[in-house]
Short mmCIF file of C-alpha atoms and ligand atoms in Angstrom, two decimals:
data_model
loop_
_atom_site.label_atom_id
_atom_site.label_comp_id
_atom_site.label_asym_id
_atom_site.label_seq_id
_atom_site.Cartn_x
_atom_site.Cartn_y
_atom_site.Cartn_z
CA UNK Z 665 11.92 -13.12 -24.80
CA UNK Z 666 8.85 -11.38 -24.16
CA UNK Z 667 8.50 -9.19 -21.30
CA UNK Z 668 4.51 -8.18 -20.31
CA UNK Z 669 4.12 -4.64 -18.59
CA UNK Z 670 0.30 -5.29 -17.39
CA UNK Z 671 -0.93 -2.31 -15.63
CA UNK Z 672 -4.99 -1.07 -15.10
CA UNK Z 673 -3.80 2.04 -13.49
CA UNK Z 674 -0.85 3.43 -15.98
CA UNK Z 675 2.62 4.24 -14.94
CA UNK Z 676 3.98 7.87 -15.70
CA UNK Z 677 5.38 8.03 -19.43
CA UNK Z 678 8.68 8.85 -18.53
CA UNK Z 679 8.33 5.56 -16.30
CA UNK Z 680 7.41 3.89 -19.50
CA UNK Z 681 10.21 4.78 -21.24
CA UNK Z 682 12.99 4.27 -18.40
CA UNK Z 683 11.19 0.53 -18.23
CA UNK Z 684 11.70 0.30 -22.25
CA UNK Z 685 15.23 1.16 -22.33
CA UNK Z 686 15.80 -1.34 -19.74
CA UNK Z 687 14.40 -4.53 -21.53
CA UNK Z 688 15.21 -3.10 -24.97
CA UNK Z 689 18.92 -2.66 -23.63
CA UNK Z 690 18.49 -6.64 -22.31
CA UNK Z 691 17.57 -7.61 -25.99
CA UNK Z 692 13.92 -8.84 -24.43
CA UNK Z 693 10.85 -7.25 -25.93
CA UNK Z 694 8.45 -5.32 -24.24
CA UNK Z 695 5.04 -5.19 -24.38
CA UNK Z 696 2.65 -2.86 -23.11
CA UNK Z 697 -0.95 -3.19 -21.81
CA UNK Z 698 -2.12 -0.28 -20.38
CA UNK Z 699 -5.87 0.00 -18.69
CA UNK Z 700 -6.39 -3.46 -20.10
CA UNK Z 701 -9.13 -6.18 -19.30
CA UNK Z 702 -9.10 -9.29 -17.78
CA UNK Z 703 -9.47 -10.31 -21.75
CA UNK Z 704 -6.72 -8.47 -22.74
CA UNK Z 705 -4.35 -9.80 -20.26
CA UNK Z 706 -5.20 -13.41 -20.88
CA UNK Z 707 -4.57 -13.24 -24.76
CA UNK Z 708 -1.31 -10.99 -23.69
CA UNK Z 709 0.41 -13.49 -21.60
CA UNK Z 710 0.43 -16.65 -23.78
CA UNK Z 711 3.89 -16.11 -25.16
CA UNK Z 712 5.08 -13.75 -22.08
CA UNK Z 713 8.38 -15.11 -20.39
CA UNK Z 714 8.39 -12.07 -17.69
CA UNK Z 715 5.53 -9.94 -16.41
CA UNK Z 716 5.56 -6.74 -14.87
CA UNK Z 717 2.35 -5.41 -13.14
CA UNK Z 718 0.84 -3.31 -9.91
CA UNK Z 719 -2.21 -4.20 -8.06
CA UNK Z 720 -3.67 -6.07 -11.08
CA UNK Z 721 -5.22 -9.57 -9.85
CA UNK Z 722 -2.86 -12.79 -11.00
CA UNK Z 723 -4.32 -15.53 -10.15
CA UNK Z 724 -4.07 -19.45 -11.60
CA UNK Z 725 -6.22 -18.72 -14.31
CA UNK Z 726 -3.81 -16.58 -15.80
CA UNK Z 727 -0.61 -18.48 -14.92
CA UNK Z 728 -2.76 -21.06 -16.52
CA UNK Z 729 -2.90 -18.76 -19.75
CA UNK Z 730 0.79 -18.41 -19.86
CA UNK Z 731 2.37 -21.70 -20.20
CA UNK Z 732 5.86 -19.21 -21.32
CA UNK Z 733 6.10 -17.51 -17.98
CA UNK Z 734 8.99 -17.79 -15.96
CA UNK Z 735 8.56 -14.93 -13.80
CA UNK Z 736 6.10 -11.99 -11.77
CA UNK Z 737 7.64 -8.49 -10.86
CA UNK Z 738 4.90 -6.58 -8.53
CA UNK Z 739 6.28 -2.93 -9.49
CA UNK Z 740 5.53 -1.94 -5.37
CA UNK Z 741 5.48 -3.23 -2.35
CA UNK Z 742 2.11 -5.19 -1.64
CA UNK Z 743 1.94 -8.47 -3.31
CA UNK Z 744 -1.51 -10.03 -1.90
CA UNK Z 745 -2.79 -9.90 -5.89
CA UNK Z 746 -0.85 -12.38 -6.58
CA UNK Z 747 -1.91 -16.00 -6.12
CA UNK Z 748 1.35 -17.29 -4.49
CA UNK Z 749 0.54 -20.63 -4.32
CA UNK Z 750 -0.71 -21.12 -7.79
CA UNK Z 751 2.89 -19.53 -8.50
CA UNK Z 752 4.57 -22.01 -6.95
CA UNK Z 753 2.76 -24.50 -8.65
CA UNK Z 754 3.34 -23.30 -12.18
CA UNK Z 755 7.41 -23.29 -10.98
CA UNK Z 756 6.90 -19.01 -11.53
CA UNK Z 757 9.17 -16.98 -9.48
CA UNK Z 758 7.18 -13.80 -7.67
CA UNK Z 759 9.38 -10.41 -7.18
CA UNK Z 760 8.10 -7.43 -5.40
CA UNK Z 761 10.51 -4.23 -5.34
CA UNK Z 762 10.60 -3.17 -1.38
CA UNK Z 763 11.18 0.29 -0.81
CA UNK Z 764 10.83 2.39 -4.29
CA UNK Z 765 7.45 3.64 -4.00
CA UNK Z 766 7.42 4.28 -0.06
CA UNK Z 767 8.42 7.78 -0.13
CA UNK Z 768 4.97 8.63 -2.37
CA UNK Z 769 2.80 7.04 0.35
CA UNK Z 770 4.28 8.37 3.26
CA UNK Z 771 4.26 11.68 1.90
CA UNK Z 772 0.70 11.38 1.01
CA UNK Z 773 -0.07 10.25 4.45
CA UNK Z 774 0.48 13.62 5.62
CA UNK Z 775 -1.27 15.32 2.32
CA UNK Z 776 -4.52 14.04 4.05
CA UNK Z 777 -3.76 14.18 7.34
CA UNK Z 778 -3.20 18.10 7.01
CA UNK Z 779 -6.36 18.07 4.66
CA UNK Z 780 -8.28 16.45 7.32
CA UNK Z 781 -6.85 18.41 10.45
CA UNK Z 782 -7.61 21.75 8.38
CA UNK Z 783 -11.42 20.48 8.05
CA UNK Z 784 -10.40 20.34 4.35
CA UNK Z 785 -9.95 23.54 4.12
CA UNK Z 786 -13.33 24.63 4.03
CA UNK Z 787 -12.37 28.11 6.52
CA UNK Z 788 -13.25 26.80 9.76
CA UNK Z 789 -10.35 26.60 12.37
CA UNK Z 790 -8.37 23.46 12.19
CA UNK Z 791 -5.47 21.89 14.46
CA UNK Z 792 -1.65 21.47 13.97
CA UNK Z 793 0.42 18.56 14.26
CA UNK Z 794 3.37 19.95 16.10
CA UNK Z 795 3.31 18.05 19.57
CA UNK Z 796 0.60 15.71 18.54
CA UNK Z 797 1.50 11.81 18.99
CA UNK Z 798 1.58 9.49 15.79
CA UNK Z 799 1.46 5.64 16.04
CA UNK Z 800 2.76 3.93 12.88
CA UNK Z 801 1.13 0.32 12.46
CA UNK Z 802 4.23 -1.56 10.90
CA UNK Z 803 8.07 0.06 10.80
CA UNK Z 804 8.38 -1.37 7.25
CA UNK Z 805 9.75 1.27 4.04
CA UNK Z 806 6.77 3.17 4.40
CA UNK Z 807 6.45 3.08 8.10
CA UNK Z 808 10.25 4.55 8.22
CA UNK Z 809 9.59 7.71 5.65
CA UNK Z 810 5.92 8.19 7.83
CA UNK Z 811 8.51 8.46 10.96
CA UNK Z 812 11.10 10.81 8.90
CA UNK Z 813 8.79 13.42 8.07
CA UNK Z 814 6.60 13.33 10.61
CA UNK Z 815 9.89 14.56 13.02
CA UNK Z 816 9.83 17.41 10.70
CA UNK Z 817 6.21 18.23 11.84
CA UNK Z 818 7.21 17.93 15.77
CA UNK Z 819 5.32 15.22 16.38
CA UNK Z 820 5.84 12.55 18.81
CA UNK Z 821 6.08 8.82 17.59
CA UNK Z 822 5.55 5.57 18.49
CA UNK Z 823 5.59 2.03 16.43
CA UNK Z 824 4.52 -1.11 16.61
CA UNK Z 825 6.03 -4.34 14.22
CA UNK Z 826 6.81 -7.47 16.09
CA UNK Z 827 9.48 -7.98 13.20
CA UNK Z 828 11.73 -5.11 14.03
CA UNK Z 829 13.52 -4.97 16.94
CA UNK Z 830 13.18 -2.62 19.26
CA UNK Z 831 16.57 -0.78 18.78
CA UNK Z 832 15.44 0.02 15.45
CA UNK Z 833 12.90 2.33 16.45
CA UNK Z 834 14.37 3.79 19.20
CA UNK Z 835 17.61 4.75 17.35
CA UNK Z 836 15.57 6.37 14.65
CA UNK Z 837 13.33 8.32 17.68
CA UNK Z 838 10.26 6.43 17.76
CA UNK Z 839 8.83 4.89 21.24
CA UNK Z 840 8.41 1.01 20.12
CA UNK Z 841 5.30 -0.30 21.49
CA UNK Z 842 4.34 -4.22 21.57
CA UNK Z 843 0.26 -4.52 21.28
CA UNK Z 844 -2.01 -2.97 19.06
CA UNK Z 845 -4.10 -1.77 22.12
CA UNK Z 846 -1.36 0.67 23.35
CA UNK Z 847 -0.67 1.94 19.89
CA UNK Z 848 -4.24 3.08 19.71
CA UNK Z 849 -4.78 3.85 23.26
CA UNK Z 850 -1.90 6.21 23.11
CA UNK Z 851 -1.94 8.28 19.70
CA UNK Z 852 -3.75 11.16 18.48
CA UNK Z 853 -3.03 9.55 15.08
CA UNK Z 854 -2.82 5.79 14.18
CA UNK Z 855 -0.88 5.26 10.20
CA UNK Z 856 -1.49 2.07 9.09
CA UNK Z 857 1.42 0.14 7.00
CA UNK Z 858 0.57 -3.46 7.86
CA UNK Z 859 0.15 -5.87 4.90
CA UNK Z 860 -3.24 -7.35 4.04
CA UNK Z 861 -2.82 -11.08 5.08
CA UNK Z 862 -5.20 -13.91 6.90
CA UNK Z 863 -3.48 -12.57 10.29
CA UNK Z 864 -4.26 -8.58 9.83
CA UNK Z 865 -7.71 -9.05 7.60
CA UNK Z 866 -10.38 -7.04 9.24
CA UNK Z 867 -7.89 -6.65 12.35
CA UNK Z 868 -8.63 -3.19 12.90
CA UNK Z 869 -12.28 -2.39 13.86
CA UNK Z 870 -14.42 -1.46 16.85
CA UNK Z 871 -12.40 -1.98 20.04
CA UNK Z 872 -9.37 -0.63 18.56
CA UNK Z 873 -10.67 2.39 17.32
CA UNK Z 874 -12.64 2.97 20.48
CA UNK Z 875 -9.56 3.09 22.12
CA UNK Z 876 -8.34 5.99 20.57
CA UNK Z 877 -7.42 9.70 22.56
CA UNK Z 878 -10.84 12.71 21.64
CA UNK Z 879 -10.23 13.65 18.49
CA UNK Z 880 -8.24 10.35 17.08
CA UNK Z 881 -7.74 10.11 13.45
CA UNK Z 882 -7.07 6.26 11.42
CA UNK Z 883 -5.07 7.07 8.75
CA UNK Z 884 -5.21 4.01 5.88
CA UNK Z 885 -2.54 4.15 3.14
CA UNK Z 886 -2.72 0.33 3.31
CA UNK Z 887 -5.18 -2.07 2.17
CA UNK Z 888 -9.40 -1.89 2.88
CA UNK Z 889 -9.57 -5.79 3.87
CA UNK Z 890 -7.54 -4.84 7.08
CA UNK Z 891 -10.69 -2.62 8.06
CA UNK Z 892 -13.57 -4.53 9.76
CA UNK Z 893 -15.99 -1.58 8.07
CA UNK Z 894 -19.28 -2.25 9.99
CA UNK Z 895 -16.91 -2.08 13.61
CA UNK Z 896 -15.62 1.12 12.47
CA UNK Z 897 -18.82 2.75 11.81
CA UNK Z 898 -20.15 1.69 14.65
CA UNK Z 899 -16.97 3.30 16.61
CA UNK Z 900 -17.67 6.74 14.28
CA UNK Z 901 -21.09 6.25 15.25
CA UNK Z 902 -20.40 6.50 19.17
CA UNK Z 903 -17.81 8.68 18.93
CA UNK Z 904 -18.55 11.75 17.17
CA UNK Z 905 -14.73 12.98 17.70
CA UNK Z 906 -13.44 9.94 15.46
CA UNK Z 907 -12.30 10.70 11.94
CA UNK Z 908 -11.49 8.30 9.19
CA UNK Z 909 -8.66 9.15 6.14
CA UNK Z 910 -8.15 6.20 3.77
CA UNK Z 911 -6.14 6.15 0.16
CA UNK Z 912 -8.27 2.76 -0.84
CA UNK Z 913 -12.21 2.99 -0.65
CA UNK Z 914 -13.59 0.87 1.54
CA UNK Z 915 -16.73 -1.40 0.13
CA UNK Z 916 -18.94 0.69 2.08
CA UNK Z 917 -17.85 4.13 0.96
CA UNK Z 918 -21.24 5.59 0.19
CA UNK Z 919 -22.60 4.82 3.50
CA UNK Z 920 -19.83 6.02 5.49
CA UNK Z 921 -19.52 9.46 3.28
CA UNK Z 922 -23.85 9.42 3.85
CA UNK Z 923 -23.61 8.70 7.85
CA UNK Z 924 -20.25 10.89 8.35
CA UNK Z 925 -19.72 13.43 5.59
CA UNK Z 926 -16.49 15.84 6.38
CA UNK Z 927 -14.89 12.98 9.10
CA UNK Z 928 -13.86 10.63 6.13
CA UNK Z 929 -12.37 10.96 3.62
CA UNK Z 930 -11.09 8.62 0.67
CA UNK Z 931 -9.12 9.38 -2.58
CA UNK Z 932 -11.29 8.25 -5.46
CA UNK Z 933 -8.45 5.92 -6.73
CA UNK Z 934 -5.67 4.19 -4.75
CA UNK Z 935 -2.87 7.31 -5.38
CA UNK Z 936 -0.17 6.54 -2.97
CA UNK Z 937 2.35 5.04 -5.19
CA UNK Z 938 0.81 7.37 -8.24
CA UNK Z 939 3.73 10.10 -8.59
CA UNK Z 940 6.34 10.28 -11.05
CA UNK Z 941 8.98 9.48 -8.64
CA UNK Z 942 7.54 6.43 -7.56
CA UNK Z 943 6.48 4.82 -10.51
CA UNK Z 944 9.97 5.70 -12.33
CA UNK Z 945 11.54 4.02 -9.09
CA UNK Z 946 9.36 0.83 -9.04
CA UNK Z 947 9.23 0.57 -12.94
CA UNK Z 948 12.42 0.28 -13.33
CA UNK Z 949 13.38 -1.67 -10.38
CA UNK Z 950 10.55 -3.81 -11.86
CA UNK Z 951 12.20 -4.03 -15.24
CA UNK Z 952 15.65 -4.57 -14.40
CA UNK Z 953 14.59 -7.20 -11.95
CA UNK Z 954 12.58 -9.49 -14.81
CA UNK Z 955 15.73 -9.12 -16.86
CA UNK Z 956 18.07 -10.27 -14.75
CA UNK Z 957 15.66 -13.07 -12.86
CA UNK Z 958 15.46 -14.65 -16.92
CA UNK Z 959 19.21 -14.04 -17.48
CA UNK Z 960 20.76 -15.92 -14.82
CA UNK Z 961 17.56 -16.48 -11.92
CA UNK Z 962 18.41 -13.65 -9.84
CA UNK Z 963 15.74 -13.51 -6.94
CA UNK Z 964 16.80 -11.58 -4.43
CA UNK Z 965 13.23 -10.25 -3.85
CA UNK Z 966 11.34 -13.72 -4.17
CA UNK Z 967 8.19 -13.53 -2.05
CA UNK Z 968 6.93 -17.19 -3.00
CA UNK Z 969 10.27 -18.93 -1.65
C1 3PG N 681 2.02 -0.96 -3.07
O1 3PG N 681 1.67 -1.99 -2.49
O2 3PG N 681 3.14 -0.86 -3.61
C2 3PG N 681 1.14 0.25 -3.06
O3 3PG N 681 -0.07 -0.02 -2.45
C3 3PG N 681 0.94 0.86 -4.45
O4 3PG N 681 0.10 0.10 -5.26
P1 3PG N 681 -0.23 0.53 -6.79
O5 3PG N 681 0.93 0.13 -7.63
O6 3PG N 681 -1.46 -0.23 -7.12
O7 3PG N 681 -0.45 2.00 -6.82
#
């Protein structure tokens, strides 16, 4: 059977070849797509039974392409590129692979919040974390790794996810918290790590940020569609204290870097997940999990249940 590794933004070669081994040792046959098209992905998938891919956009039209396909591994953790639904429909089963890349984005949540609190590092005096108060916005994999190292820092934390229990948090040391509102109102830092779904699209704008202790910093390692962009600028705007870190662009970058300069700050490409760690980790995870969803349905991470 033919297994599909579709990715725009390439895995790591070593990740290549630990997801290789994996489907060669299955007797499956890969094929790779690397920094393909839309084109290229629609002629690839015709005779695919499995697919592997990251934030590339699957949608009906190419579930429609691939009358073959049995079944969708998101190599990560964020699956709102894939039409669901239209999954369903086609009788596809939808995988993501919870936990193997979260260590990459938590630790790259504090790559730019040091960059940011050390005016990135252009000489002028900067600030410390130690005894500054973090609120992580969802206790999920990431959310957990943000809390681990952030102890290491001396920082004080506090989380909000109506999905974990309270207990959770406080026996891993974090202060659980039950509305948005406090969790901004409270923290010197807010870490996003909520999903991007109808419930939390453009959830976090204006009064929320407003909210925020002098000299607040959003940190976004999420997705841009939870950011209301015009509320936010119009928070920056009236608060010249406010800074703004994301790992995804938002739609308005230019006009934010124009109006704001050094208080934003976004990484020209999503690069949370982009290590060598994480994409060996999810790749494989990926992999294994296509080859044994086709060999006997195993599904233990369906997301389209
Ligand atoms: C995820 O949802 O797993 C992360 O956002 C990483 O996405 P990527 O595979 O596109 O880097």
């Amino acid at each position: 059977m033919k297994i599909l590794v579709f990715t725009e933004k390439p895995f790591a070669p070593a990740a290549v070849q630990a997801i290789e081994n994996v489907i060669n040792a299955s007797g499956n046959e890969l094929e790779l797509v690397e920094m393909g098209t839309r084109a290229d992905l629609l002629e690839a998938v015709k005779n695919a039974e499995g697919l592997i891919v990251r934030s590339d956009k699957i949608d009906a039209e190419v579930m429609d392409a691939a009358p073959l396909l049995k079944v969708i591994v998101r190599a990560g953790a964020g699956y709102d590129n894939i039409d669901l639904e239209a999954a369903t429909k086609h009788g596809i089963c939808v995988m993501n692979t919870p936990g193997q890349n979260s260590n990459a984005v938590a630790e790259l949540v504090f790559g730019m919040i040091v960059m940011m609190c050390r005016n990135q590092y252009n000489g002028k005096s900067g600030s410390e974390l130690k005894g500054k108060s973090l609120g992580i916005y969802a206790f999920g994999q990431v959310g957990r790794n943000v809390a681990r190292i952030a102890k290491g820092f001396g920082m004080d934390l506090e989380a909000l996810d109506k999905f974990v229990p309270d207990a959770i948090m406080e026996g891993e040391g974090v202060k659980p918290v039950h509305t948005p509102e406090e969790l901004f109102s409270n923290n010197h830092f807010v870490s996003l790590h909520i999903p991007a779904t109808a419930e939390t699209r453009n959830s976090i704008g204006y009064d929320l940020v407003m909210k925020m202790p002098q000299g607040g910093v959003l940190i976004n390692t999420a997705r841009k569609e939870v950011i209301d962009e015009a509320g936010l600028m119009k928070a920056l705007e009236e608060r010249p204290d406010l800074r703004y870190i994301s790992d995804i662009k938002p739609d308005t970058a230019e006009e934010f870097e124009k109006r704001f300069a050094a208080r934003v700050f976004f990484t020209p490409k999503k690069m949370g997940a982009q290590t060598a760690e994480a994409n060996f980790n999810a790749g494989v995870a990926a992999a294994e999990q296509v080859v044994a969803y086709l060999k006997d349905g195993w599904n233990k991470y369906q997301v389209n249940k």
